[in-house]
mmCIF file of C-alpha atoms in Angstrom:
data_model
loop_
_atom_site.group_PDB
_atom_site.id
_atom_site.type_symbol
_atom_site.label_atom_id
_atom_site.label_comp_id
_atom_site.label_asym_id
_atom_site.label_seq_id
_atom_site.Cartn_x
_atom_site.Cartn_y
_atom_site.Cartn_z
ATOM 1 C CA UNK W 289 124.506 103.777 124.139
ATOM 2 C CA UNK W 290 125.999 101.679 126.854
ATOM 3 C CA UNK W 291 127.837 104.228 128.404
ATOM 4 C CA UNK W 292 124.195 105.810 128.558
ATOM 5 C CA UNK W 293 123.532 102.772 130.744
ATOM 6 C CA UNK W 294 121.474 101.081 127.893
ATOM 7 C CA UNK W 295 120.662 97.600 128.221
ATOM 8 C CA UNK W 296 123.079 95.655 125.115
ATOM 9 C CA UNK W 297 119.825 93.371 124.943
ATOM 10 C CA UNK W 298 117.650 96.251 124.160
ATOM 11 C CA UNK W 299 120.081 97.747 121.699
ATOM 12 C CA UNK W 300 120.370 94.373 119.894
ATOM 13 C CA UNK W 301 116.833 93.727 120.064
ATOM 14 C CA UNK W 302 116.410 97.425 118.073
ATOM 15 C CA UNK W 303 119.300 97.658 115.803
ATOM 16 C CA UNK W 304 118.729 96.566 112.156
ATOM 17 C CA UNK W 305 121.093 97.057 109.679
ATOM 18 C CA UNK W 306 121.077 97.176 106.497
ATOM 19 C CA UNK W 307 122.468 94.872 103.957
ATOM 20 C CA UNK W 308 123.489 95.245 100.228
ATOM 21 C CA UNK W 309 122.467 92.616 97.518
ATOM 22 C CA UNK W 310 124.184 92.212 94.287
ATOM 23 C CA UNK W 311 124.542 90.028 91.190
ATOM 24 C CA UNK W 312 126.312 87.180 92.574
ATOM 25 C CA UNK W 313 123.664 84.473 94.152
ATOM 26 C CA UNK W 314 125.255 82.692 96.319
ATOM 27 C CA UNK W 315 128.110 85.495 97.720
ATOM 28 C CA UNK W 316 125.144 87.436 99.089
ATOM 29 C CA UNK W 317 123.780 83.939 100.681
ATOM 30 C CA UNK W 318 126.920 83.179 102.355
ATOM 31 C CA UNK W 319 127.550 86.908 102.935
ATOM 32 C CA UNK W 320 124.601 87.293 104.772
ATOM 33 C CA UNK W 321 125.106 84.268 107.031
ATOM 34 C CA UNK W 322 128.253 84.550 107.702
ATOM 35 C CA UNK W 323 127.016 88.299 109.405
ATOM 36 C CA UNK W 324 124.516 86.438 111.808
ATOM 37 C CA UNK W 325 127.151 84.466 112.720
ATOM 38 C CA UNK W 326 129.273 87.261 113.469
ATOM 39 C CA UNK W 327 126.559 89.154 114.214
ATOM 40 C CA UNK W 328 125.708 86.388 117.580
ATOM 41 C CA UNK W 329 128.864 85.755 118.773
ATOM 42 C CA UNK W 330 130.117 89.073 119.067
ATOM 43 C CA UNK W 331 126.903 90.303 121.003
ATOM 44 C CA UNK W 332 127.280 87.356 123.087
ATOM 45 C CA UNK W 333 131.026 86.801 123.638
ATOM 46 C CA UNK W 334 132.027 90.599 123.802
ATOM 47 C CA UNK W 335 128.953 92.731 124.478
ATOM 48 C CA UNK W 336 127.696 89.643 127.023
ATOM 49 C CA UNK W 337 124.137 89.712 125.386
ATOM 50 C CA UNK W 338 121.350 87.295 127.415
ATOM 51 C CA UNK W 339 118.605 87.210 125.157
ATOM 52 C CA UNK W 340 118.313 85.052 121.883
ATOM 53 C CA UNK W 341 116.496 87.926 119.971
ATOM 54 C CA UNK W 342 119.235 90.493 121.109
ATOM 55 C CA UNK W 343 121.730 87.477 119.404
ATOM 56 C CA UNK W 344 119.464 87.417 116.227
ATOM 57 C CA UNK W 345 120.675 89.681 113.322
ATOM 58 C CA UNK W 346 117.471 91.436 112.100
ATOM 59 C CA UNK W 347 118.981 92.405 108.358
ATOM 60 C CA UNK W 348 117.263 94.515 105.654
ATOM 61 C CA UNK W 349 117.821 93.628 102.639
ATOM 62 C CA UNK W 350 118.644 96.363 99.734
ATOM 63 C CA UNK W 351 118.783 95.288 96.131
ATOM 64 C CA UNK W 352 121.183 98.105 95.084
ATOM 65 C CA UNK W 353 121.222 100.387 92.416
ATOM 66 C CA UNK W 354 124.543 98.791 90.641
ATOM 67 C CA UNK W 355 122.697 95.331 89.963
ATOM 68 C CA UNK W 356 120.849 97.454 87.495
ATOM 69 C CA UNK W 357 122.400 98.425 83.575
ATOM 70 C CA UNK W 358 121.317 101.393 81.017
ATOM 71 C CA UNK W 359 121.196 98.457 78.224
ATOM 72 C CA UNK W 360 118.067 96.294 77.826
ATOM 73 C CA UNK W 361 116.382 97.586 81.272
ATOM 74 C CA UNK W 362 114.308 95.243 81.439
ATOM 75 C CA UNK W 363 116.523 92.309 82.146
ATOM 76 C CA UNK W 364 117.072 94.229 85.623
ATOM 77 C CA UNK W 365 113.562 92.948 86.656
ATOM 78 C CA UNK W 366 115.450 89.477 86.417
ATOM 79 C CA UNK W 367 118.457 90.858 88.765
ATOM 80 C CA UNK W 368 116.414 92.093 90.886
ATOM 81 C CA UNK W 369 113.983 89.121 91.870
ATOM 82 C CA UNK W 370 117.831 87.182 91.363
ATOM 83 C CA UNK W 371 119.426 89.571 94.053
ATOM 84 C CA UNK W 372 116.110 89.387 96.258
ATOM 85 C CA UNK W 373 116.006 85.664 96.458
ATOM 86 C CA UNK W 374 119.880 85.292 97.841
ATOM 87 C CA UNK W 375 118.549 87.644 99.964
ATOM 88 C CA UNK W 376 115.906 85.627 101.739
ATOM 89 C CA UNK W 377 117.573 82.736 101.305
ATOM 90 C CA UNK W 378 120.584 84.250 103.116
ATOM 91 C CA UNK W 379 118.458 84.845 106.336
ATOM 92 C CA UNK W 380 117.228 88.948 105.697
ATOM 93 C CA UNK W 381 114.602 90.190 107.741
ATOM 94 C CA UNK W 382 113.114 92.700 105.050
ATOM 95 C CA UNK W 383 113.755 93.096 101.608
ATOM 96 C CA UNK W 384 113.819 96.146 98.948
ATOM 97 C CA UNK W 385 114.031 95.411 95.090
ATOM 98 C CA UNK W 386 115.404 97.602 92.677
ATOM 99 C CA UNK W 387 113.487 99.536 90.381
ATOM 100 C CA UNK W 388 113.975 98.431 86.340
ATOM 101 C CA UNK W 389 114.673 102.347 85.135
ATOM 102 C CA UNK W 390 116.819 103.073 87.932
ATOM 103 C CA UNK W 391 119.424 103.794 85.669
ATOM 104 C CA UNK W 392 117.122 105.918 83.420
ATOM 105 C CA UNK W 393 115.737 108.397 85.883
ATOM 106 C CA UNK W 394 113.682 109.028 88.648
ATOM 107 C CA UNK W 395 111.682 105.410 88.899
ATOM 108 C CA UNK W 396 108.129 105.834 87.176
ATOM 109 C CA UNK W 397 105.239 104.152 89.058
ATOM 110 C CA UNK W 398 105.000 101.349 86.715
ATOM 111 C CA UNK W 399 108.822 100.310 87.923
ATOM 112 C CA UNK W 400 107.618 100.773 91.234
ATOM 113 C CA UNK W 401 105.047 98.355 90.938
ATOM 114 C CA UNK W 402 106.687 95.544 89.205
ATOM 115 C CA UNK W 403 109.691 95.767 91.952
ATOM 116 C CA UNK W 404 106.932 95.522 94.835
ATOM 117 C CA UNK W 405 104.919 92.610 92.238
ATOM 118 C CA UNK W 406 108.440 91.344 92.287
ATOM 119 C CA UNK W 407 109.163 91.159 96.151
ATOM 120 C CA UNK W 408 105.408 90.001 96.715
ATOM 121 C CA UNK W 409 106.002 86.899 94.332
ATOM 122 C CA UNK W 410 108.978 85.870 96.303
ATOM 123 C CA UNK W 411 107.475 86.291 99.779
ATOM 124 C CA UNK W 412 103.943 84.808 98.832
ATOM 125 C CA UNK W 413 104.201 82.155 95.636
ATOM 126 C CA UNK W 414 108.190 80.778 96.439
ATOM 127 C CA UNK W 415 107.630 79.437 99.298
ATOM 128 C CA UNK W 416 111.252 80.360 99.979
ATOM 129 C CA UNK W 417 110.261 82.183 103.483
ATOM 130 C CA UNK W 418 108.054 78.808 104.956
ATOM 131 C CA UNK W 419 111.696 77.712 105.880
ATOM 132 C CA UNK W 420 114.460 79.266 108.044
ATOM 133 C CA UNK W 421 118.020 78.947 106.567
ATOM 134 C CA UNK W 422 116.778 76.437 103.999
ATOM 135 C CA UNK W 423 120.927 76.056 102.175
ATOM 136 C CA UNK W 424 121.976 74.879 105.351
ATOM 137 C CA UNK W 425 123.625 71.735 105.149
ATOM 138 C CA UNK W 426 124.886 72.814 101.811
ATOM 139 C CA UNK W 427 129.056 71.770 101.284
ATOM 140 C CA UNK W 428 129.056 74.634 98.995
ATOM 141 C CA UNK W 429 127.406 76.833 101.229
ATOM 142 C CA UNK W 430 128.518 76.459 104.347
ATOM 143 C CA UNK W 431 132.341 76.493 102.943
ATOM 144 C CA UNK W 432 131.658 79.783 101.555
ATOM 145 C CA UNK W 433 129.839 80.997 104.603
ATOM 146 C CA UNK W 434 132.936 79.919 106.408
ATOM 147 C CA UNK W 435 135.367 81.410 104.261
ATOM 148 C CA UNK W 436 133.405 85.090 104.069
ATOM 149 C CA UNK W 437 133.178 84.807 108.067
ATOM 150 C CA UNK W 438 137.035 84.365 108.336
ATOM 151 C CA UNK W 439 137.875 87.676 105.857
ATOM 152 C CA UNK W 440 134.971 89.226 107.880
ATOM 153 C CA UNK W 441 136.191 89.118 111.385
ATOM 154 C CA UNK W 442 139.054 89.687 109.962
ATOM 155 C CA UNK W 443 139.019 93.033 108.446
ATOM 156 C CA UNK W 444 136.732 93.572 111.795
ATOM 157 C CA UNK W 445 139.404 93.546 113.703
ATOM 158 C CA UNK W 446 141.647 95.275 111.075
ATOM 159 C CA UNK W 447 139.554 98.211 111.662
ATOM 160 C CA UNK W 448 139.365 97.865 115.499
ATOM 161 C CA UNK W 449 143.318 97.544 115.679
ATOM 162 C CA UNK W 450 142.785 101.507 113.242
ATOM 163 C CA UNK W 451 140.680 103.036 116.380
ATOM 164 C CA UNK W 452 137.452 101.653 114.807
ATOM 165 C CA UNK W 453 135.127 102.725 111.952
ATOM 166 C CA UNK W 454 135.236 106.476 112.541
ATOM 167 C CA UNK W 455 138.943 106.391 112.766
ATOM 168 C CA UNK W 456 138.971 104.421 109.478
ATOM 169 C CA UNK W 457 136.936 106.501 107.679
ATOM 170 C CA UNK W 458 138.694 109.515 108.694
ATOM 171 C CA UNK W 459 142.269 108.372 107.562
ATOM 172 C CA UNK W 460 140.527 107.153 103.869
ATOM 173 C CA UNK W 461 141.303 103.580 104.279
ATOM 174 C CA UNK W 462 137.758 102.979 104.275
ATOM 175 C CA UNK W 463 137.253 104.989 100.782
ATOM 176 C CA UNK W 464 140.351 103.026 99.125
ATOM 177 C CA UNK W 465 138.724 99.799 99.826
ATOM 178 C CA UNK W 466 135.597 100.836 98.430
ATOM 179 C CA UNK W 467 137.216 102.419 95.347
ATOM 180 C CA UNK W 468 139.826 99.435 94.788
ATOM 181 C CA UNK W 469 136.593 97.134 94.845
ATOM 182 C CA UNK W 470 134.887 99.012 92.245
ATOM 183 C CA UNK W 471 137.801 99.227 90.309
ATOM 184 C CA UNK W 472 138.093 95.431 90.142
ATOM 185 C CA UNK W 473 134.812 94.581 89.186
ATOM 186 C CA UNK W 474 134.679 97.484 86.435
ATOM 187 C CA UNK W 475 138.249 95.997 85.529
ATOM 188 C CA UNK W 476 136.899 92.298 85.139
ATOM 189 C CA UNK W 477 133.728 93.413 83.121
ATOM 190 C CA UNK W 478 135.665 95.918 80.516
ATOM 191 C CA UNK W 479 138.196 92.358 80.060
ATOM 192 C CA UNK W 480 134.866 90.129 80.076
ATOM 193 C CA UNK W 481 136.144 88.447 82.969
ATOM 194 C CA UNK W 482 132.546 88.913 84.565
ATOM 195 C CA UNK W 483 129.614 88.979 82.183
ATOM 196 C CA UNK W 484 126.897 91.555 82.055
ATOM 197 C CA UNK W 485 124.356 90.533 79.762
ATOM 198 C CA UNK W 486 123.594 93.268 77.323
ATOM 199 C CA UNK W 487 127.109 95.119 78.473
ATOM 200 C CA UNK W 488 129.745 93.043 77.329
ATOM 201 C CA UNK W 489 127.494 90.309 75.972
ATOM 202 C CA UNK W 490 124.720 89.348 74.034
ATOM 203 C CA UNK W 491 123.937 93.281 72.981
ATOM 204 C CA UNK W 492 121.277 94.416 71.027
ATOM 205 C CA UNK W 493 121.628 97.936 68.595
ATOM 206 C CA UNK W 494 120.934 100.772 70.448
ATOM 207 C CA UNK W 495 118.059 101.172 68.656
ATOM 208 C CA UNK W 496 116.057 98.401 69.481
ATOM 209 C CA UNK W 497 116.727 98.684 73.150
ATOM 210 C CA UNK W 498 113.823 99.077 74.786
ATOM 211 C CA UNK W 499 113.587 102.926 76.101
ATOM 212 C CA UNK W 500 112.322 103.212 79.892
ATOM 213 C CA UNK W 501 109.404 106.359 80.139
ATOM 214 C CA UNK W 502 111.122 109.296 81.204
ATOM 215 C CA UNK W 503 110.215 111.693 84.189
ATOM 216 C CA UNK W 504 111.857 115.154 82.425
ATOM 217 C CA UNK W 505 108.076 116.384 82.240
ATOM 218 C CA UNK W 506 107.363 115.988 86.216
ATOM 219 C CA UNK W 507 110.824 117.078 87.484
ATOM 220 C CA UNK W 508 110.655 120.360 85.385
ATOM 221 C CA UNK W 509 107.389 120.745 87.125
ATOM 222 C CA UNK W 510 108.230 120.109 90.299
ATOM 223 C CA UNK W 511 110.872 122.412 89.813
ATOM 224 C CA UNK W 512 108.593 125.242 89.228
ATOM 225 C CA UNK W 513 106.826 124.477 91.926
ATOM 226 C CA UNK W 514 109.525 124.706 94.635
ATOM 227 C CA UNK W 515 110.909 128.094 92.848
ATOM 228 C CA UNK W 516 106.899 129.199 93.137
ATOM 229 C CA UNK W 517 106.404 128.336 96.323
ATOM 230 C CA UNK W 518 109.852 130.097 97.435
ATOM 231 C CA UNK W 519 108.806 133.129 96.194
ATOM 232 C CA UNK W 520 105.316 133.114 97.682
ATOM 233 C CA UNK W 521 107.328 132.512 101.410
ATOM 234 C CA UNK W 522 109.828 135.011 100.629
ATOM 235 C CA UNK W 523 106.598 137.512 99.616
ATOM 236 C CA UNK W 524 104.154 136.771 102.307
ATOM 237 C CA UNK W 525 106.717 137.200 105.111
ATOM 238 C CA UNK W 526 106.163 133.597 106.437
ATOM 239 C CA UNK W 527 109.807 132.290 106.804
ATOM 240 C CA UNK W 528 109.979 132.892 111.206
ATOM 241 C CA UNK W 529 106.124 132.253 112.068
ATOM 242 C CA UNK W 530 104.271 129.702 114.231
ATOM 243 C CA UNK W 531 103.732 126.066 113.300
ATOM 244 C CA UNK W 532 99.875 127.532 113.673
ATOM 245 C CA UNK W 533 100.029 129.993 111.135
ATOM 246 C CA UNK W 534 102.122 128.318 108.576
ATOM 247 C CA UNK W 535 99.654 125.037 108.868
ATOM 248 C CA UNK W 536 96.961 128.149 107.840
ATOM 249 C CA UNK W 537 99.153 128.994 104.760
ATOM 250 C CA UNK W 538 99.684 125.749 103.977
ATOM 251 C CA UNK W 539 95.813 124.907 102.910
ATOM 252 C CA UNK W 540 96.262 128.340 100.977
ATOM 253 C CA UNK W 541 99.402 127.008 99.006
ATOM 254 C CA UNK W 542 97.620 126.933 95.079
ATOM 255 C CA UNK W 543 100.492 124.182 94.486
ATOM 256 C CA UNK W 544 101.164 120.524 95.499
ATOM 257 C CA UNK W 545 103.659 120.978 98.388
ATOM 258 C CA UNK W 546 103.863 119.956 102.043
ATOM 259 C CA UNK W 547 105.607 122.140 104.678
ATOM 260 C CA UNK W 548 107.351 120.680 107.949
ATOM 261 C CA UNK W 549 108.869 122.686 110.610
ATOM 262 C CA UNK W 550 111.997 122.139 112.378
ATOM 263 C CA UNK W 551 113.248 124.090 115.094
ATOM 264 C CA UNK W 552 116.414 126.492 114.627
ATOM 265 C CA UNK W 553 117.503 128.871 117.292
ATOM 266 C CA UNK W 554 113.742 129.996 118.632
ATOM 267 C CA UNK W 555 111.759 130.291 115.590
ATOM 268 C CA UNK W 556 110.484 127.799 113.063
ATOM 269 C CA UNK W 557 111.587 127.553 109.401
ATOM 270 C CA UNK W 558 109.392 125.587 106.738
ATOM 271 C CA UNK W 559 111.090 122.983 104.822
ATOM 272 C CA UNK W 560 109.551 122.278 101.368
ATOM 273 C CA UNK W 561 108.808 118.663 100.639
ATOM 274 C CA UNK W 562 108.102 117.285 97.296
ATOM 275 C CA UNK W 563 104.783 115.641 97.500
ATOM 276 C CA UNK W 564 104.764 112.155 95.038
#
């Protein structure tokens, strides 16, 4: 973008990554930190960024899927409020909760609801987001902060000194760090190093586990539907028409679907989206 002669403080004002939150509290406080540290003095120091809001790391927060377990689902309701808190503690600008069933299946709308109820209690009854960086001052916080900003800018410029990111990815170091990382924590759970309650501790029989609703019903449906509607392009001829006509088929469709267009070569080709 800058050698499209685009203003670094626009790009940083735009840019907003996207952070992910696990189990450990305060990692993912100190992790998160540590990145708008970074995150400042690089656009400042390297990139020569003027404005304070280009210099301000605007982070989304993701709960992630691994926080979550098959066993006892509904303790992930606990991981994920957990996770979300570190996460607004840590500075994020926007936050995203796991679902409970994530693990089971497609998430059912009453898992959708309790991780929005869930994000909604921490933004409006905490009163967690009424201060800005409220574990500053923290000796346990700011070491750590410290300490993840060192390994940080570290394997930064590890991957600069490869050719950058692109380069890294290409030549799998990236995809050995993730895997070695994964194989460490899975490693230190199977030995009960690191505790996952209702994993490797404090489990309940099978089956008294509480059992998530499933969404086999709706998927086989929606299934149908996408084979359906296939065959009803395929038959009426519609796969190379206008946007004009196909918006005219689409109010004729007997099923739930929604059509966009993008263009290929000169013509336009529906896409079939899955309506919720």
């Amino acid at each position: 973008m800058l050698k499209r002669s685009v203003d670094i403080n626009a790009i940083g004002r735009g840019l907003s990554p996207v952070v992910a939150l696990d189990r450990d509290f305060f990692e993912h406080i100190a992790k998160l930190r540590a990145a708008r540290r970074i995150w400042a003095r690089t656009m400042k120091e390297k990139w020569g960024a003027t404005d304070p809001k280009a210099m301000c790391l605007r982070a989304h927060g993701v709960v992630v899927g691994t926080v979550c377990t098959r066993q006892q689902p509904l303790v992930n309701i606990a991981r994920g409020g957990i996770a979300g808190l570190a996460g607004i503690l840590g500075g994020c600008m926007g936050l995203q909760v796991a679902c409970y069933d994530e693990t089971w299946s497609t998430p059912t709308e009453e898992a959708e609801r309790v991780a929005i109820r869930t994000q909604q209690v921490l933004r409006y009854e905490s009163g967690v987001t009424s201060v800005a960086d409220p574990l500053a001052g923290s000796y346990y916080v700011e070491w750590l902060t410290s300490k993840l900003e060192e390994e940080i800018q570290a394997m930064v410029d590890k991957i600069e000194g490869m050719g950058g990111w692109m380069a890294a990815l290409q030549n799998g170091w990236v995809h050995e760090e993730v895997k070695k990382g994964l194989l460490d924590i899975q490693r230190k759970i199977d030995n009960g190093e690191r505790t996952v309650v209702g994993v490797n501790r404090f489990q309940i029989p099978t089956e008294e586990d509480f059992k998530p609703k499933l969404y086999a019903l709706r998927i086989l449906q929606m299934s149908i539907n996408i084979w359906m509607t296939i065959g009803i392009l395929r038959k009426r001829g519609i796969t190379k028409t206008s946007r004009r006509k196909s918006r005219t088929y689409k109010r004729q469709l007997p099923i739930p679907v929604k059509i966009s267009f993008h263009m290929y070569s000169r013509h336009w080709k529906p896409t079939l989206l899955l309506q919720r």
